Coordinates of C-alpha atoms and ligand atoms in Angstrom, one line a residue:
M19 CA -56.6 -28.2 199.5
T20 CA -59.3 -25.7 200.6
T21 CA -60.3 -26.1 204.2
G22 CA -63.7 -24.5 204.0
A23 CA -65.2 -21.0 204.1
T24 CA -63.1 -19.6 206.9
P25 CA -59.5 -18.8 206.1
A26 CA -56.9 -21.3 207.5
R27 CA -55.2 -20.0 210.7
S28 CA -51.8 -20.3 209.2
T29 CA -51.6 -17.9 206.3
V30 CA -48.9 -16.4 204.2
A31 CA -49.6 -12.9 203.0
Y32 CA -47.6 -12.1 199.9
F33 CA -47.1 -8.4 199.3
S34 CA -45.9 -7.2 195.9
M35 CA -46.1 -3.8 194.2
E36 CA -46.9 -5.5 190.9
I37 CA -48.5 -8.8 190.0
C38 CA -49.2 -10.2 186.6
L39 CA -52.5 -12.0 187.0
E40 CA -53.5 -12.3 183.3
Q41 CA -53.1 -10.4 180.0
A42 CA -56.4 -8.4 180.6
I43 CA -55.2 -7.0 183.9
P44 CA -52.4 -4.5 183.3
T45 CA -51.1 -4.3 186.9
Y46 CA -47.4 -5.2 186.2
S47 CA -44.5 -3.8 184.3
G48 CA -42.1 -6.7 184.0
G49 CA -40.1 -9.5 185.6
L50 CA -41.0 -8.7 189.2
G51 CA -44.8 -8.8 188.5
V52 CA -44.6 -11.9 186.3
L53 CA -42.6 -13.7 189.0
A54 CA -45.3 -12.7 191.5
G55 CA -48.1 -14.0 189.3
D56 CA -46.2 -17.3 188.7
T57 CA -45.6 -17.6 192.4
L58 CA -49.4 -17.3 193.1
R59 CA -50.2 -19.8 190.3
S60 CA -47.9 -22.4 191.8
A61 CA -49.0 -21.7 195.4
A62 CA -52.5 -22.4 194.2
D63 CA -51.5 -25.6 192.5
L64 CA -49.7 -26.8 195.7
G65 CA -52.4 -25.8 198.1
V66 CA -50.2 -23.3 200.0
P67 CA -52.4 -21.2 202.4
L68 CA -51.4 -18.0 200.7
I69 CA -53.1 -14.6 200.1
A70 CA -51.7 -11.7 198.1
V71 CA -51.8 -8.0 198.3
T72 CA -51.0 -5.4 195.6
L73 CA -52.3 -2.1 194.2
L74 CA -55.1 -1.8 191.7
H75 CA -53.1 0.4 189.3
R76 CA -56.3 1.9 187.6
K77 CA -54.4 3.4 184.7
G78 CA -52.4 0.2 184.1
Y79 CA -48.8 0.1 182.9
F80 CA -49.0 2.1 179.7
V81 CA -49.6 1.2 176.1
Q82 CA -46.4 1.6 174.1
H83 CA -46.4 3.2 170.7
L84 CA -43.2 3.2 168.5
D85 CA -42.9 5.4 165.4
A86 CA -40.9 4.6 162.2
Y87 CA -37.7 5.6 164.0
G88 CA -38.4 3.7 167.2
Q89 CA -39.4 6.8 169.1
Q90 CA -41.6 5.6 172.0
S91 CA -44.7 7.4 173.2
E92 CA -47.2 6.2 175.8
S93 CA -50.9 6.2 176.5
P94 CA -52.9 4.9 179.5
V95 CA -54.4 1.4 179.3
H96 CA -58.1 1.3 179.5
W97 CA -59.4 -1.5 181.6
K98 CA -62.3 -1.9 183.9
P99 CA -61.6 -3.3 187.3
E100 CA -65.3 -4.1 187.7
A101 CA -65.2 -6.4 184.7
E102 CA -62.3 -8.4 186.1
L103 CA -62.5 -8.2 189.8
E104 CA -65.0 -8.4 192.7
R105 CA -65.3 -5.3 194.9
L106 CA -65.4 -6.2 198.6
D107 CA -67.0 -4.2 201.4
A108 CA -64.0 -4.2 203.7
R109 CA -62.0 -1.0 204.2
G110 CA -58.6 -0.1 205.6
T111 CA -57.2 3.2 206.4
V112 CA -53.8 4.9 206.4
T113 CA -52.6 8.2 207.7
I114 CA -50.8 10.4 205.1
E115 CA -49.7 13.9 206.1
G116 CA -52.2 13.7 209.0
R117 CA -55.1 12.9 206.7
A118 CA -57.0 9.6 207.1
V119 CA -57.0 7.9 203.7
Q120 CA -59.6 5.2 203.1
V121 CA -58.3 2.1 201.3
A122 CA -60.9 0.0 199.5
V123 CA -60.2 -3.5 198.2
W124 CA -61.0 -5.7 195.1
K125 CA -60.6 -9.4 194.9
Y126 CA -59.2 -11.7 192.2
E127 CA -58.9 -15.5 192.6
V128 CA -56.1 -17.6 191.3
T129 CA -57.3 -21.2 191.2
G130 CA -54.8 -24.1 191.1
V131 CA -54.9 -27.5 189.3
R132 CA -56.6 -29.1 192.2
G133 CA -59.1 -26.3 192.9
H134 CA -57.3 -24.6 195.7
V135 CA -57.8 -20.8 195.6
V136 CA -55.3 -18.0 196.3
P137 CA -57.2 -14.7 196.8
V138 CA -55.5 -11.6 195.6
F139 CA -56.5 -8.3 197.2
L140 CA -56.0 -5.2 195.1
L141 CA -56.0 -1.9 197.0
D142 CA -57.8 1.1 195.8
T143 CA -57.9 4.7 197.1
M144 CA -60.4 6.0 194.6
V145 CA -63.0 6.2 197.4
D146 CA -65.7 8.9 198.0
G147 CA -64.5 11.0 200.9
N148 CA -60.8 10.7 200.1
G149 CA -59.1 13.9 198.9
E150 CA -58.6 14.6 195.2
W151 CA -54.9 13.7 195.2
D152 CA -55.3 10.8 197.6
R153 CA -57.7 9.2 195.2
T154 CA -55.0 9.0 192.5
L155 CA -52.5 7.1 194.7
T156 CA -53.4 3.7 193.3
D157 CA -53.5 4.8 189.6
C158 CA -50.0 4.5 188.2
L159 CA -47.4 1.7 188.7
Y160 CA -44.0 3.3 189.2
G161 CA -45.5 6.7 188.1
G162 CA -45.3 10.1 189.7
D163 CA -42.5 11.6 191.7
E164 CA -40.7 10.4 194.9
H165 CA -43.4 11.8 197.1
Y166 CA -46.1 9.9 195.2
R167 CA -44.0 6.8 195.4
L168 CA -43.6 7.1 199.2
C169 CA -47.4 7.6 199.6
Q170 CA -48.0 4.6 197.3
E171 CA -45.7 2.4 199.4
I172 CA -47.6 3.6 202.6
V173 CA -50.8 2.4 200.9
L174 CA -49.3 -0.9 199.9
G175 CA -47.5 -1.8 203.2
M176 CA -49.6 -0.1 205.9
G177 CA -52.9 0.0 204.0
G178 CA -52.4 -3.6 203.0
A179 CA -51.8 -4.7 206.6
S180 CA -54.9 -2.6 207.7
V181 CA -57.1 -4.2 205.0
L182 CA -56.0 -7.7 205.9
Q183 CA -56.9 -7.0 209.5
A184 CA -60.4 -5.8 208.4
L185 CA -60.7 -9.0 206.4
G186 CA -60.0 -11.1 209.5
Y187 CA -56.4 -12.1 208.6
D188 CA -54.2 -11.3 211.6
N189 CA -53.2 -14.1 214.0
G190 CA -51.1 -16.7 212.4
V191 CA -50.2 -14.6 209.3
I192 CA -46.6 -14.8 207.9
Y193 CA -45.9 -11.7 205.8
H194 CA -43.7 -12.1 202.7
L195 CA -42.2 -8.8 201.4
N196 CA -41.6 -9.4 197.7
E197 CA -39.0 -6.6 197.3
G198 CA -38.8 -3.7 199.7
H199 CA -41.7 -1.6 198.3
S200 CA -44.0 -3.0 201.0
A201 CA -41.5 -2.6 203.9
L202 CA -43.7 -0.1 205.8
L203 CA -46.0 -3.0 206.7
T204 CA -43.4 -3.8 209.3
L205 CA -44.1 -0.4 210.8
Q206 CA -47.8 -1.2 211.0
L207 CA -47.0 -4.5 212.8
L208 CA -44.6 -2.7 215.2
E209 CA -47.3 -0.2 216.1
R210 CA -49.7 -3.0 216.8
Q211 CA -47.1 -4.6 218.9
L212 CA -46.6 -1.3 220.9
D213 CA -50.3 -1.0 221.3
S214 CA -50.6 2.2 223.3
R215 CA -47.0 2.4 224.4
Q216 CA -44.6 5.1 223.1
H217 CA -41.8 4.5 220.6
F218 CA -39.2 4.8 223.3
E219 CA -40.8 1.9 225.1
L220 CA -40.1 -0.4 222.2
N221 CA -37.9 -3.3 223.3
D222 CA -36.0 -6.2 221.7
A223 CA -38.9 -8.5 222.4
D224 CA -41.2 -6.3 220.3
L225 CA -38.8 -6.2 217.4
E226 CA -38.3 -9.9 217.6
A227 CA -42.1 -10.5 217.6
V228 CA -42.4 -8.6 214.4
R229 CA -39.3 -10.2 212.9
Q230 CA -40.7 -13.7 213.5
R231 CA -43.7 -12.9 211.3
C232 CA -41.9 -11.5 208.3
V233 CA -39.7 -12.8 205.5
F234 CA -38.1 -10.7 202.7
T235 CA -37.0 -11.3 199.2
T236 CA -34.6 -8.8 197.7
H237 CA -34.4 -8.5 193.9
T238 CA -31.9 -5.8 193.4
P239 CA -28.2 -6.4 193.0
V240 CA -27.0 -2.7 193.1
P241 CA -27.3 -0.2 195.9
A242 CA -28.8 2.4 193.5
G243 CA -31.7 0.2 192.8
H244 CA -32.9 0.2 196.4
D245 CA -35.8 2.4 197.3
K246 CA -35.0 5.3 199.6
F247 CA -36.7 8.5 200.7
P248 CA -35.3 11.8 202.2
L249 CA -36.1 12.1 205.9
T250 CA -37.6 15.6 205.6
M251 CA -40.2 14.1 203.2
V252 CA -40.8 11.1 205.4
R253 CA -41.3 13.4 208.4
T254 CA -43.9 15.4 206.6
V255 CA -45.7 12.4 205.3
L256 CA -45.5 10.0 208.3
G257 CA -44.9 12.4 211.2
D258 CA -42.1 12.6 213.9
E259 CA -43.3 9.8 216.0
R260 CA -43.1 7.3 213.1
V261 CA -39.8 8.5 212.0
A262 CA -38.5 8.0 215.5
L263 CA -39.9 4.4 215.4
L264 CA -38.2 3.8 212.0
R265 CA -34.9 5.0 213.5
V266 CA -35.2 2.7 216.4
C267 CA -35.8 -0.3 214.2
G268 CA -33.0 0.4 211.8
G269 CA -34.9 1.7 208.8
I270 CA -33.0 5.0 208.5
H271 CA -29.7 4.6 206.7
E272 CA -27.3 7.5 205.7
G273 CA -30.1 10.0 206.5
M274 CA -32.7 8.3 204.3
L275 CA -35.6 6.0 204.9
N276 CA -34.2 2.9 203.2
M277 CA -36.7 0.2 202.4
T278 CA -34.1 -2.5 202.0
H279 CA -32.5 -1.7 205.4
L280 CA -35.9 -1.6 207.0
S281 CA -36.8 -5.0 205.5
L282 CA -33.4 -6.5 206.5
H283 CA -33.8 -5.4 210.1
L284 CA -37.4 -6.5 210.6
T285 CA -37.5 -9.9 208.9
R286 CA -36.3 -13.3 210.2
F287 CA -35.5 -14.7 206.7
V288 CA -33.9 -12.9 203.8
N289 CA -33.2 -14.3 200.3
G290 CA -31.8 -13.3 197.0
V291 CA -33.3 -14.8 193.8
A292 CA -30.4 -16.8 192.5
M293 CA -27.1 -18.2 193.8
R294 CA -25.0 -15.5 192.2
H295 CA -27.5 -12.8 193.5
R296 CA -27.0 -14.1 197.1
E297 CA -23.2 -13.6 196.7
V298 CA -23.7 -10.1 195.4
S299 CA -26.2 -9.2 198.1
R300 CA -23.9 -10.6 200.9
G301 CA -21.3 -8.2 199.5
M302 CA -23.7 -5.3 199.8
F303 CA -25.1 -6.3 203.3
P304 CA -22.3 -8.1 205.1
Q305 CA -24.1 -7.8 208.4
S306 CA -27.2 -9.7 207.2
P307 CA -27.4 -13.5 206.7
I308 CA -28.8 -13.8 203.2
N309 CA -30.1 -17.0 201.8
S310 CA -30.9 -17.9 198.2
I311 CA -34.0 -19.3 196.6
T312 CA -33.7 -19.2 192.8
N313 CA -36.6 -17.9 190.8
G314 CA -38.7 -20.0 188.5
V315 CA -41.7 -19.8 186.1
H316 CA -45.1 -21.4 186.1
A317 CA -44.6 -24.2 183.7
V318 CA -48.2 -24.7 182.6
T319 CA -48.6 -20.9 181.9
W320 CA -45.4 -20.7 179.8
A321 CA -45.4 -23.9 177.8
S322 CA -46.8 -23.2 174.3
P323 CA -49.9 -25.2 173.2
A324 CA -47.7 -27.4 171.1
F325 CA -45.3 -28.3 173.9
A326 CA -48.1 -28.6 176.4
A327 CA -49.7 -31.2 174.1
L328 CA -46.4 -33.0 173.7
Y329 CA -45.8 -33.2 177.4
D330 CA -49.4 -34.3 178.0
K331 CA -48.7 -37.2 175.6
R332 CA -45.1 -38.1 176.8
V333 CA -44.8 -37.0 180.4
P334 CA -48.5 -36.5 181.5
E335 CA -47.6 -36.0 185.2
W336 CA -45.9 -32.7 184.4
R337 CA -48.9 -30.5 185.1
R338 CA -49.1 -31.6 188.7
D339 CA -45.5 -32.2 189.2
N340 CA -43.0 -30.3 187.1
L341 CA -40.1 -32.6 188.1
Y342 CA -41.5 -35.0 185.5
L343 CA -40.1 -32.7 182.8
R344 CA -36.8 -34.4 183.7
Y345 CA -38.2 -37.4 181.8
S346 CA -38.3 -35.4 178.6
V347 CA -35.0 -37.1 177.8
S348 CA -37.2 -39.9 176.4
I349 CA -39.1 -37.7 174.0
P350 CA -38.0 -38.5 170.4
L351 CA -36.1 -35.6 168.8
E352 CA -38.5 -35.5 165.8
E353 CA -41.4 -34.7 168.2
I354 CA -39.4 -31.9 169.8
R355 CA -38.7 -30.5 166.4
D356 CA -42.3 -30.7 165.4
A357 CA -43.6 -29.0 168.5
H358 CA -41.0 -26.2 168.1
A359 CA -41.9 -25.7 164.4
E360 CA -45.5 -25.2 165.4
S361 CA -44.5 -22.7 168.1
K362 CA -42.3 -20.9 165.6
R363 CA -45.1 -20.7 163.0
A364 CA -47.3 -19.1 165.7
I365 CA -44.8 -16.2 166.5
L366 CA -44.0 -15.6 162.9
A367 CA -47.7 -15.3 162.1
E368 CA -48.0 -12.9 165.0
V369 CA -45.1 -10.8 163.7
F370 CA -46.8 -10.7 160.3
R371 CA -50.1 -9.7 161.8
R372 CA -48.5 -6.9 163.8
T373 CA -45.9 -5.6 161.4
G374 CA -46.6 -7.0 157.9
T375 CA -43.1 -8.4 157.9
K376 CA -42.8 -12.0 156.6
L377 CA -40.0 -13.8 158.4
D378 CA -38.7 -17.1 157.1
P379 CA -39.4 -20.2 159.2
S380 CA -36.2 -21.9 158.0
V381 CA -33.9 -19.1 159.2
M382 CA -32.2 -19.0 162.6
T383 CA -34.5 -16.7 164.7
I384 CA -33.1 -15.0 167.7
G385 CA -35.4 -13.5 170.4
F386 CA -34.5 -10.7 172.7
A387 CA -37.3 -9.1 174.9
R388 CA -37.2 -7.5 178.2
R389 CA -37.5 -4.1 179.8
A390 CA -35.7 -1.6 177.5
T391 CA -33.1 -0.2 179.8
P392 CA -29.5 0.5 179.2
Y393 CA -28.0 -2.3 181.4
K394 CA -29.8 -4.9 179.5
R395 CA -27.8 -3.9 176.3
A396 CA -30.4 -4.9 173.7
D397 CA -28.1 -3.5 171.0
L398 CA -25.0 -5.5 172.0
I399 CA -25.4 -7.7 169.0
F400 CA -25.2 -4.6 166.8
S401 CA -21.9 -3.5 168.2
D402 CA -20.3 -4.3 164.9
V403 CA -23.0 -4.6 162.2
D404 CA -20.5 -5.4 159.4
R405 CA -19.2 -8.3 161.3
L406 CA -22.8 -9.5 162.0
A407 CA -23.6 -9.1 158.2
T408 CA -20.5 -11.1 157.3
I409 CA -21.4 -13.9 159.6
A410 CA -24.9 -14.0 158.1
R411 CA -23.4 -14.1 154.6
K412 CA -20.8 -16.8 155.4
I413 CA -22.5 -19.2 157.7
G414 CA -26.3 -18.6 157.5
K415 CA -29.0 -16.0 157.8
M416 CA -30.4 -14.7 161.0
Q417 CA -33.6 -12.8 162.0
I418 CA -34.0 -11.1 165.3
I419 CA -37.3 -10.3 167.1
F420 CA -37.1 -7.7 169.8
G421 CA -39.7 -6.5 172.3
G422 CA -39.8 -4.4 175.5
K423 CA -41.1 -1.2 176.9
A424 CA -38.9 1.6 178.2
H425 CA -40.2 3.2 181.4
P426 CA -41.7 6.6 180.4
R427 CA -38.8 8.5 182.2
D428 CA -36.0 6.1 181.1
G429 CA -34.3 8.2 178.4
G430 CA -31.5 5.7 178.0
G431 CA -34.0 2.9 177.5
K432 CA -35.8 4.9 174.8
E433 CA -32.5 5.7 173.0
L434 CA -31.8 1.9 173.0
I435 CA -35.0 1.2 171.1
K436 CA -34.1 3.8 168.5
R437 CA -30.6 2.3 168.1
I438 CA -32.2 -1.0 167.3
F439 CA -34.4 0.6 164.6
A440 CA -31.3 2.3 163.2
A441 CA -29.3 -0.9 163.1
D442 CA -32.0 -2.6 161.1
E443 CA -31.6 0.1 158.4
R444 CA -27.9 -0.5 158.2
L445 CA -28.2 -4.3 157.9
Q446 CA -30.4 -3.9 154.8
G447 CA -32.1 -7.3 155.0
L448 CA -29.0 -9.4 155.6
V449 CA -30.2 -9.8 159.1
E450 CA -33.9 -9.1 159.3
V451 CA -34.8 -7.2 162.5
V452 CA -38.3 -6.5 163.9
Y453 CA -39.3 -4.7 167.1
L454 CA -42.7 -5.6 168.5
E455 CA -44.7 -3.1 170.6
N456 CA -46.2 -3.9 173.9
Y457 CA -44.2 -6.9 175.1
E458 CA -46.7 -8.2 177.6
M459 CA -47.8 -11.6 179.0
A460 CA -49.5 -12.9 175.8
L461 CA -46.8 -11.8 173.5
A462 CA -44.1 -13.1 175.8
Q463 CA -45.8 -16.5 175.8
Q464 CA -45.5 -16.7 172.0
L465 CA -42.1 -15.1 171.7
V466 CA -40.1 -17.2 174.3
A467 CA -41.5 -20.4 172.7
G468 CA -41.2 -19.6 169.0
V469 CA -37.6 -18.4 168.5
D470 CA -34.7 -20.7 168.1
L471 CA -32.3 -19.0 170.5
W472 CA -33.0 -16.7 173.5
L473 CA -30.4 -14.0 173.8
N474 CA -29.6 -12.3 177.1
N475 CA -26.6 -10.0 177.6
P476 CA -27.1 -7.6 180.5
M477 CA -24.1 -5.9 182.1
K478 CA -22.9 -8.1 185.0
P479 CA -23.8 -8.3 187.9
L480 CA -27.0 -6.4 187.3
E481 CA -29.3 -9.3 186.5
A482 CA -30.5 -10.6 189.9
S483 CA -32.1 -13.6 188.2
G484 CA -33.9 -13.1 184.9
T485 CA -36.8 -15.4 184.1
S486 CA -37.5 -15.2 180.4
G487 CA -34.7 -17.7 179.7
M488 CA -36.5 -20.1 182.0
K489 CA -39.7 -19.7 180.0
A490 CA -37.7 -20.4 176.9
A491 CA -36.3 -23.5 178.4
I492 CA -39.8 -24.9 179.2
N493 CA -40.3 -24.6 175.4
G494 CA -37.0 -26.2 174.5
V495 CA -35.4 -22.9 173.5
P496 CA -31.7 -22.7 174.5
S497 CA -30.3 -19.6 176.0
F498 CA -27.3 -17.7 174.8
S499 CA -26.5 -15.6 177.8
V500 CA -23.9 -13.9 179.9
L501 CA -23.1 -15.8 183.1
D502 CA -25.2 -13.8 185.5
G503 CA -28.4 -14.4 187.5
W504 CA -30.0 -17.8 187.0
W505 CA -27.8 -18.7 184.0
V506 CA -24.8 -19.3 186.4
E507 CA -26.8 -22.3 187.6
G508 CA -28.7 -23.3 184.4
H509 CA -25.8 -23.2 182.0
V510 CA -24.0 -26.3 180.8
E511 CA -22.0 -25.3 177.8
G512 CA -23.3 -26.8 174.6
V513 CA -25.8 -28.9 176.5
T514 CA -28.5 -26.4 177.7
G515 CA -27.3 -23.5 175.7
W516 CA -24.2 -21.3 175.5
S517 CA -22.4 -18.6 177.6
I518 CA -21.3 -15.2 176.5
G519 CA -18.1 -14.0 178.3
G520 CA -16.4 -15.6 181.3
P521 CA -17.6 -16.8 184.7
E522 CA -16.4 -13.8 186.8
A523 CA -19.0 -11.7 188.6
E524 CA -18.0 -8.4 186.9
G525 CA -18.2 -8.5 183.1
D526 CA -15.9 -7.1 180.5
P527 CA -18.3 -5.3 178.0
S528 CA -15.9 -5.3 175.1
R529 CA -15.1 -9.0 175.4
D530 CA -18.8 -9.8 175.6
A531 CA -19.6 -8.6 172.1
L532 CA -16.5 -10.4 170.7
D533 CA -17.5 -13.6 172.4
L534 CA -21.0 -13.3 171.1
Y535 CA -19.9 -13.0 167.5
I536 CA -17.3 -15.8 167.8
K537 CA -19.8 -18.3 169.3
L538 CA -22.5 -17.4 166.8
E539 CA -20.1 -17.9 163.9
R540 CA -18.2 -21.0 165.0
V541 CA -20.6 -22.9 167.2
I542 CA -24.3 -22.0 167.2
L543 CA -25.1 -21.2 163.6
P544 CA -23.0 -24.2 162.2
L545 CA -24.9 -26.5 164.6
F546 CA -28.3 -25.0 163.7
Y547 CA -27.8 -25.2 160.0
G548 CA -25.4 -28.2 159.7
L549 CA -26.6 -30.6 162.5
P550 CA -30.3 -29.9 163.1
F551 CA -30.7 -33.0 165.2
A552 CA -27.8 -32.1 167.4
Y553 CA -29.4 -28.7 167.9
A554 CA -32.7 -30.5 168.8
E555 CA -30.7 -32.4 171.4
V556 CA -29.7 -29.1 173.1
M557 CA -33.4 -28.1 173.0
R558 CA -34.4 -31.4 174.7
S559 CA -31.7 -31.0 177.4
A560 CA -32.8 -27.5 178.1
I561 CA -36.2 -28.9 178.9
A562 CA -35.0 -31.9 180.9
L563 CA -32.3 -30.1 182.9
N564 CA -33.7 -26.6 183.2
G565 CA -37.4 -26.9 182.7
S566 CA -37.6 -29.4 185.5
F567 CA -35.9 -27.2 188.0
F568 CA -36.4 -23.5 187.1
N569 CA -40.1 -23.5 187.8
T570 CA -42.2 -21.9 190.5
Q571 CA -43.4 -25.2 191.8
R572 CA -39.9 -26.1 193.0
M573 CA -39.4 -22.4 194.1
V574 CA -42.6 -22.2 196.1
R575 CA -41.8 -25.5 197.9
Q576 CA -38.5 -24.0 198.8
Y577 CA -40.2 -20.9 200.2
V578 CA -42.5 -23.1 202.2
H579 CA -39.8 -25.2 203.8
N580 CA -37.0 -22.6 204.2
A581 CA -38.8 -19.3 204.7
Y582 CA -42.5 -19.7 205.7
F583 CA -42.4 -22.8 207.9
P584 CA -38.7 -23.7 208.4
E585 CA -39.2 -25.8 211.5
H586 CA -42.1 -28.0 210.4
L587 CA -45.5 -27.5 208.7
P588 CA -48.1 -26.2 211.1
S589 CA -50.9 -28.8 211.7
D590 CA -53.4 -26.8 209.7
V591 CA -51.2 -26.7 206.6
R592 CA -51.0 -29.4 204.0
I593 CA -48.8 -28.9 200.9
E594 CA -49.1 -31.2 197.9
E595 CA -45.6 -32.6 197.5
T596 CA -46.1 -34.7 194.4
A597 CA -48.6 -35.9 191.9
L598 CA -48.0 -39.6 192.9
L599 CA -51.1 -40.5 195.0
Ligands
PLP10 C1 -40.8 -12.8 181.8 C2 -41.1 -11.4 181.5 C3 -40.3 -10.4 181.9 C4 -39.0 -10.6 182.6 O1 -38.0 -11.2 181.8 P1 -36.4 -11.1 182.2 O2 -35.8 -12.1 181.5 O3 -36.4 -11.4 183.7 O4 -36.0 -9.7 181.9 C5 -40.6 -9.1 181.5 N1 -41.8 -8.9 180.9 C6 -42.6 -9.9 180.5 C7 -43.9 -9.5 179.8 C8 -42.3 -11.2 180.8 O5 -43.2 -12.2 180.4

């Protein structure tokens, strides 16, 4: 519930390098940004007093072009912040290499089902008076070199804290670091705590005061994925005094500024994004108590029009309270099949519109879309194309729809896309393969809902959570996935979908491909073609068991009660717990 014009005293400030607000605002690259957007949408639905901070990313995350061989090239996205956002008068400042850099701010509003608003502040250094190069700092998401990245993270963390103060958010704010990119905001808070004292006067009470105001979500299951910067660079950019302060508070690790270590030392609550991810993170950081809050997706955003209409008819409470999706067990299987057929028609029409390829609505359609990067192994299903062709001939046809951008500098990811194009050549129509350009929010909405099976086979343990399988589940699409990330919790064999490989945390790549073929051949395709109503039962269970749990409504409630306000809700905070009034 909104409490009027002035911001509530208790406020959660959610910091994220990327946020997927809507299709027309290209300020995200993938899973992290989509999760951030879904978090805000659910926080708005529940009336959580939350505000968000991110960067404007004027050049957007690029437009992807694929030639006939799958070779990717990129161009900037043209979008107009002034058409989508409101420019505010408030300004913040940061100091970079001794220069004062002005940080301007734009506002977007996420409005929940009951009208509660979550404001999002997008930071912008394209300001008159800033130097030429400083003006580009909020242009490119994950662009530029290490030095650019460090300066960007200063704008996000320190500039964000400075802008919030200018906007009147200070006392009573809990800061949520969504991944370590914004960790330097803790430095800003420490400096405020020190006031005019020197870094060597910093004491435990100061550190604890900052810690009490910050929570941290880590998303990365391998040490190589954690952001770090060489000290010489940090010294040049931030100055000796700040490096000394970072050292005192534990942000320097093995001679580098390590954003994860900084975050771990200066927050009072830390969580991984799935049960398995917590175990993996505890292995990496045995000194830190790491909790777990499994990711989710915003159900209303990701349900296809056909399924949304079906839920409105059969479990109408689902919009306000996603737990009601559990009652999908009572939806007749024919209605599940009809809603799915409609979703499938929509994605096949989109495939035709984009590529001119006519896919067959009666054929088992497999979806695979995510960031094109080697560990996701998009081409695992093509490890043995002859075998795949034989299965198609013997048991039933398949068609596979791929999507996903490779980061402009991810050579391995770009090769992966080319290998998929090459496999299509070799399969000669026995298994139809299409690769769709520009896998973004709107395409994802159609794709996760319209295929018959959602395939996911990353190298373990590299998938912290994964969320596209959760979007599929909301639409009754079963997952076929390695047991990593969220699927360790969401998988009930033959009930919500199927596993690839065994339950151990480290995978066996050769066995994964073998298992994939065996299960397609002996279990999944025979069920799909031979027992369509049994297949629809798996679809229905995916909704009832997984749709009802792997949503951001449940997730945000867990953040509220475990991370933001673990003791009790402050008197000025009222969270909607249920739709039952
Ligand atoms: C959901 C989503 C992702 C993340 O999917 P994962 O399964 O976590 O890899 C990436 N990009 C888009 C556009 C999405 O909608």
